[in-house]
Amino acid sequence: MIDFTGVQAGPSCTQMLAWFGADVVKIELPGKGDVTRGQLRDIPDQDGLYFTMLNSNKRSLELNTKTVEGKKILEQMIVGADIFVENFAPGALERMGFTWEHLHELNPRLIYGTVKGFPENSPYNDLKVYEDIAQCAGGAASTTGLVDGTPLISAAALGDSNTGMHLLIGLLAALLHREKTGKGQRVYMSMQDAVMNLVRVKIRDQQRLERTGELTEYPQYPHTPFSDTVPRGGNASGSGVPGWMLKCKNWQTDPNDYMYIILQPWGWEHVCAVIGKPEWVTDPAFATQDARKSHIFDVFDAIEAWLADKDKHEAVEILRKLEIPCGPILTTKELLHDPSLRENGSIVEVEHKGRGSYLTVGCPPKFSAFTPKITGSPLLGEHNHEILVGLGYDDAQIADFKEKGVI
Ligand code: COA
């Protein structure tokens, strides 16, 4: 398959296809390559981890597709490809002459995946969009953050990798469709749509708010009036079941000594018993979930008082035995060095020709019939020669391409 993508949204999708076994050829601007090769470098003159962690298992071909020869080579590749993915700025691919009509004419079985910031007929559809802009456009930022704080961007790549995963689903569906019909198709994936799909519960809340004027599971309830828009709800659980982030013993010295707890309606007697409030089981002000709603922070305060002499791991050990849903805040350091994540293939160590070994996130789905073998990312143009030979060019022609800046 042809991977004409850059940065994160497109590469995350094509990397997953490579893990699933596709022969993914990444086309890159000669001498420069994907911009992430040079971004946030931690080793001088070596590809940055931003690139290596999004482009493993691929082959790299330098190709200037604005040259006559480059266009011809790309056309040749399209004729033999199953899938072509790109995430250029709106209009960029078409300016090079590669419209959907042209791609489809070259190869009617081709599945063409394209990532853009906004849906096709959006008033914003000319914008160049990056991760954070997508989070703002898709309703994530306006609903994330502290109650009195500014809109907040999530560290999770809701705009980029999430869009890549949505595109991947679309491409796999298109492959199944082609199995049945023999026809290729175009899969258009906007970052705004992908973010909105994950902000579904907030769109749910907007409609509830418009009907009832309040959202009883938000920390604003019942003391602060609601406006006509879903507010930022801090760390409230989005499910309607109360949940909150709680300080543990070392929170003043360790910024991650916190745990999250969810208070299901059932099991309340276990919560009361463990935090030393057995009277709350029958107290009418606390006995039911509805009764607790208006002063749920009294409950969270009491749990925090209980946590004052326990760190997040100690607390979770106690609560898990009572089947109270909870979890420790795990840091990137804890995740990267967690032996069980290594054993499960969730964090893997791979070799890179320039960098030596590096760690990367493994394939999230775990299959019973095969285990993706994750390899390092390619150097820029590492596969120029073998790919062009495979397309029928000889050494003299390849040298000529190099001379002319085609590769
Ligand atoms: N050969 C010839 N030209 C090439 C090339 C190649 N191999 N690779 C890139 N180019 C050209 C493009 O054709 C384009 O030229 P043009 O502007 O003269 O038409 C130029 O390089 C830059 O294109 P682009 O990759 O779109 O970079 P950008 O810096 O202008 O914009 C984004 C970057 C990400 C903002 C933009 O690509 C975008 O909005 N993409 C869609 C949304 C998206 O995926 N965003 C998330 C990124 S993680």
mmCIF file of N, CA, C and O in Angstrom, residues 155-195:
data_model
loop_
_atom_site.group_PDB
_atom_site.id
_atom_site.type_symbol
_atom_site.label_atom_id
_atom_site.label_comp_id
_atom_site.label_asym_id
_atom_site.label_seq_id
_atom_site.Cartn_x
_atom_site.Cartn_y
_atom_site.Cartn_z
ATOM 1 N N ALA A 155 -4.060 15.275 26.660
ATOM 2 C CA ALA A 155 -2.770 14.755 26.195
ATOM 3 C C ALA A 155 -2.968 13.599 25.222
ATOM 4 O O ALA A 155 -2.098 13.307 24.401
ATOM 5 N N ALA A 156 -4.096 12.926 25.311
ATOM 6 C CA ALA A 156 -4.374 11.825 24.379
ATOM 7 C C ALA A 156 -4.637 12.425 22.996
ATOM 8 O O ALA A 156 -5.300 13.460 22.877
ATOM 9 N N ALA A 157 -4.129 11.768 21.959
ATOM 10 C CA ALA A 157 -4.188 12.347 20.601
ATOM 11 C C ALA A 157 -5.568 12.119 19.969
ATOM 12 O O ALA A 157 -5.715 11.383 19.004
ATOM 13 N N LEU A 158 -6.540 12.794 20.535
ATOM 14 C CA LEU A 158 -7.922 12.648 20.047
ATOM 15 C C LEU A 158 -8.054 13.156 18.618
ATOM 16 O O LEU A 158 -8.882 12.674 17.848
ATOM 17 N N GLY A 159 -7.239 14.153 18.277
ATOM 18 C CA GLY A 159 -7.320 14.722 16.922
ATOM 19 C C GLY A 159 -6.531 13.905 15.917
ATOM 20 O O GLY A 159 -6.997 13.665 14.804
ATOM 21 N N ASP A 160 -5.360 13.453 16.285
ATOM 22 C CA ASP A 160 -4.462 12.801 15.324
ATOM 23 C C ASP A 160 -4.628 11.279 15.269
ATOM 24 O O ASP A 160 -5.216 10.734 14.353
ATOM 25 N N SER A 161 -4.083 10.586 16.268
ATOM 26 C CA SER A 161 -4.117 9.119 16.202
ATOM 27 C C SER A 161 -5.553 8.604 16.216
ATOM 28 O O SER A 161 -5.862 7.598 15.569
ATOM 29 N N ASN A 162 -6.423 9.302 16.935
ATOM 30 C CA ASN A 162 -7.823 8.872 16.940
ATOM 31 C C ASN A 162 -8.413 8.947 15.526
ATOM 32 O O ASN A 162 -9.123 8.043 15.092
ATOM 33 N N THR A 163 -8.068 9.986 14.793
ATOM 34 C CA THR A 163 -8.556 10.091 13.414
ATOM 35 C C THR A 163 -7.949 8.978 12.565
ATOM 36 O O THR A 163 -8.617 8.363 11.734
ATOM 37 N N GLY A 164 -6.663 8.693 12.814
ATOM 38 C CA GLY A 164 -6.011 7.601 12.087
ATOM 39 C C GLY A 164 -6.716 6.273 12.326
ATOM 40 O O GLY A 164 -6.896 5.471 11.404
ATOM 41 N N MET A 165 -7.141 6.057 13.582
ATOM 42 C CA MET A 165 -7.818 4.780 13.891
ATOM 43 C C MET A 165 -9.210 4.747 13.245
ATOM 44 O O MET A 165 -9.657 3.701 12.779
ATOM 45 N N HIS A 166 -9.875 5.881 13.216
ATOM 46 C CA HIS A 166 -11.177 5.923 12.531
ATOM 47 C C HIS A 166 -11.001 5.639 11.039
ATOM 48 O O HIS A 166 -11.793 4.908 10.435
ATOM 49 N N LEU A 167 -9.966 6.226 10.460
ATOM 50 C CA LEU A 167 -9.728 5.969 9.032
ATOM 51 C C LEU A 167 -9.434 4.488 8.810
ATOM 52 O O LEU A 167 -9.927 3.875 7.856
ATOM 53 N N LEU A 168 -8.649 3.918 9.712
ATOM 54 C CA LEU A 168 -8.315 2.496 9.599
ATOM 55 C C LEU A 168 -9.587 1.647 9.550
ATOM 56 O O LEU A 168 -9.720 0.744 8.716
ATOM 57 N N ILE A 169 -10.529 1.950 10.412
ATOM 58 C CA ILE A 169 -11.794 1.197 10.427
ATOM 59 C C ILE A 169 -12.493 1.351 9.077
ATOM 60 O O ILE A 169 -12.997 0.383 8.496
ATOM 61 N N GLY A 170 -12.487 2.584 8.570
ATOM 62 C CA GLY A 170 -13.120 2.828 7.263
ATOM 63 C C GLY A 170 -12.432 2.049 6.150
ATOM 64 O O GLY A 170 -13.089 1.468 5.281
ATOM 65 N N LEU A 171 -11.109 2.018 6.202
ATOM 66 C CA LEU A 171 -10.358 1.308 5.148
ATOM 67 C C LEU A 171 -10.627 -0.200 5.207
ATOM 68 O O LEU A 171 -10.791 -0.857 4.163
ATOM 69 N N LEU A 172 -10.687 -0.736 6.423
ATOM 70 C CA LEU A 172 -10.932 -2.176 6.544
ATOM 71 C C LEU A 172 -12.342 -2.520 6.048
ATOM 72 O O LEU A 172 -12.549 -3.548 5.389
ATOM 73 N N ALA A 173 -13.313 -1.638 6.337
ATOM 74 C CA ALA A 173 -14.674 -1.857 5.826
ATOM 75 C C ALA A 173 -14.670 -1.780 4.302
ATOM 76 O O ALA A 173 -15.332 -2.586 3.622
ATOM 77 N N ALA A 174 -13.897 -0.829 3.756
ATOM 78 C CA ALA A 174 -13.835 -0.689 2.298
ATOM 79 C C ALA A 174 -13.177 -1.919 1.657
ATOM 80 O O ALA A 174 -13.542 -2.334 0.549
ATOM 81 N N LEU A 175 -12.208 -2.502 2.370
ATOM 82 C CA LEU A 175 -11.577 -3.725 1.857
ATOM 83 C C LEU A 175 -12.592 -4.867 1.782
ATOM 84 O O LEU A 175 -12.641 -5.614 0.797
ATOM 85 N N LEU A 176 -13.422 -4.982 2.833
ATOM 86 C CA LEU A 176 -14.465 -6.022 2.824
ATOM 87 C C LEU A 176 -15.447 -5.777 1.681
ATOM 88 O O LEU A 176 -15.865 -6.713 0.991
ATOM 89 N N HIS A 177 -15.788 -4.504 1.498
ATOM 90 C CA HIS A 177 -16.717 -4.142 0.406
ATOM 91 C C HIS A 177 -16.107 -4.536 -0.936
ATOM 92 O O HIS A 177 -16.774 -5.072 -1.817
ATOM 93 N N ARG A 178 -14.812 -4.291 -1.069
ATOM 94 C CA ARG A 178 -14.156 -4.637 -2.339
ATOM 95 C C ARG A 178 -14.086 -6.149 -2.557
ATOM 96 O O ARG A 178 -14.176 -6.625 -3.693
ATOM 97 N N GLU A 179 -13.934 -6.876 -1.439
ATOM 98 C CA GLU A 179 -13.947 -8.341 -1.564
ATOM 99 C C GLU A 179 -15.244 -8.799 -2.225
ATOM 100 O O GLU A 179 -15.269 -9.733 -3.006
ATOM 101 N N LYS A 180 -16.347 -8.116 -1.869
ATOM 102 C CA LYS A 180 -17.657 -8.556 -2.352
ATOM 103 C C LYS A 180 -17.994 -8.001 -3.718
ATOM 104 O O LYS A 180 -18.680 -8.643 -4.506
ATOM 105 N N THR A 181 -17.522 -6.764 -3.999
ATOM 106 C CA THR A 181 -17.977 -6.084 -5.231
ATOM 107 C C THR A 181 -16.868 -5.919 -6.264
ATOM 108 O O THR A 181 -17.145 -5.584 -7.413
ATOM 109 N N GLY A 182 -15.621 -6.042 -5.815
ATOM 110 C CA GLY A 182 -14.492 -5.802 -6.716
ATOM 111 C C GLY A 182 -14.198 -4.321 -6.920
ATOM 112 O O GLY A 182 -13.282 -3.954 -7.660
ATOM 113 N N LYS A 183 -14.943 -3.460 -6.248
ATOM 114 C CA LYS A 183 -14.786 -2.014 -6.482
ATOM 115 C C LYS A 183 -14.054 -1.306 -5.337
ATOM 116 O O LYS A 183 -14.352 -1.543 -4.161
ATOM 117 N N GLY A 184 -13.172 -0.419 -5.713
ATOM 118 C CA GLY A 184 -12.516 0.437 -4.731
ATOM 119 C C GLY A 184 -13.411 1.608 -4.388
ATOM 120 O O GLY A 184 -14.457 1.809 -5.004
ATOM 121 N N GLN A 185 -13.007 2.400 -3.398
ATOM 122 C CA GLN A 185 -13.769 3.604 -3.076
ATOM 123 C C GLN A 185 -12.911 4.572 -2.288
ATOM 124 O O GLN A 185 -11.798 4.255 -1.864
ATOM 125 N N ARG A 186 -13.457 5.755 -2.126
ATOM 126 C CA ARG A 186 -12.761 6.810 -1.388
ATOM 127 C C ARG A 186 -13.322 6.868 0.025
ATOM 128 O O ARG A 186 -14.534 6.838 0.227
ATOM 129 N N VAL A 187 -12.414 6.911 1.027
ATOM 130 C CA VAL A 187 -12.839 7.015 2.424
ATOM 131 C C VAL A 187 -12.311 8.355 2.947
ATOM 132 O O VAL A 187 -11.101 8.552 3.072
ATOM 133 N N TYR A 188 -13.219 9.272 3.206
ATOM 134 C CA TYR A 188 -12.857 10.618 3.660
ATOM 135 C C TYR A 188 -13.052 10.680 5.166
ATOM 136 O O TYR A 188 -14.136 10.415 5.677
ATOM 137 N N MET A 189 -12.000 11.010 5.871
ATOM 138 C CA MET A 189 -12.077 11.021 7.337
ATOM 139 C C MET A 189 -11.692 12.394 7.863
ATOM 140 O O MET A 189 -10.557 12.834 7.676
ATOM 141 N N SER A 190 -12.640 13.068 8.474
ATOM 142 C CA SER A 190 -12.288 14.385 9.025
ATOM 143 C C SER A 190 -11.955 14.252 10.506
ATOM 144 O O SER A 190 -12.525 13.429 11.235
ATOM 145 N N MET A 191 -11.013 15.078 10.927
ATOM 146 C CA MET A 191 -10.591 15.062 12.336
ATOM 147 C C MET A 191 -11.735 15.534 13.233
ATOM 148 O O MET A 191 -11.917 15.035 14.340
ATOM 149 N N GLN A 192 -12.523 16.470 12.730
ATOM 150 C CA GLN A 192 -13.652 16.947 13.536
ATOM 151 C C GLN A 192 -14.627 15.795 13.813
ATOM 152 O O GLN A 192 -15.097 15.617 14.937
ATOM 153 N N ASP A 193 -14.921 14.996 12.784
ATOM 154 C CA ASP A 193 -15.828 13.850 12.972
ATOM 155 C C ASP A 193 -15.260 12.855 13.978
ATOM 156 O O ASP A 193 -15.986 12.303 14.800
ATOM 157 N N ALA A 194 -13.952 12.609 13.872
ATOM 158 C CA ALA A 194 -13.338 11.605 14.759
ATOM 159 C C ALA A 194 -13.388 12.074 16.208
ATOM 160 O O ALA A 194 -13.677 11.293 17.110
ATOM 161 N N VAL A 195 -13.117 13.365 16.439
ATOM 162 C CA VAL A 195 -13.168 13.877 17.813
ATOM 163 C C VAL A 195 -14.609 13.839 18.314
ATOM 164 O O VAL A 195 -14.887 13.382 19.426
#
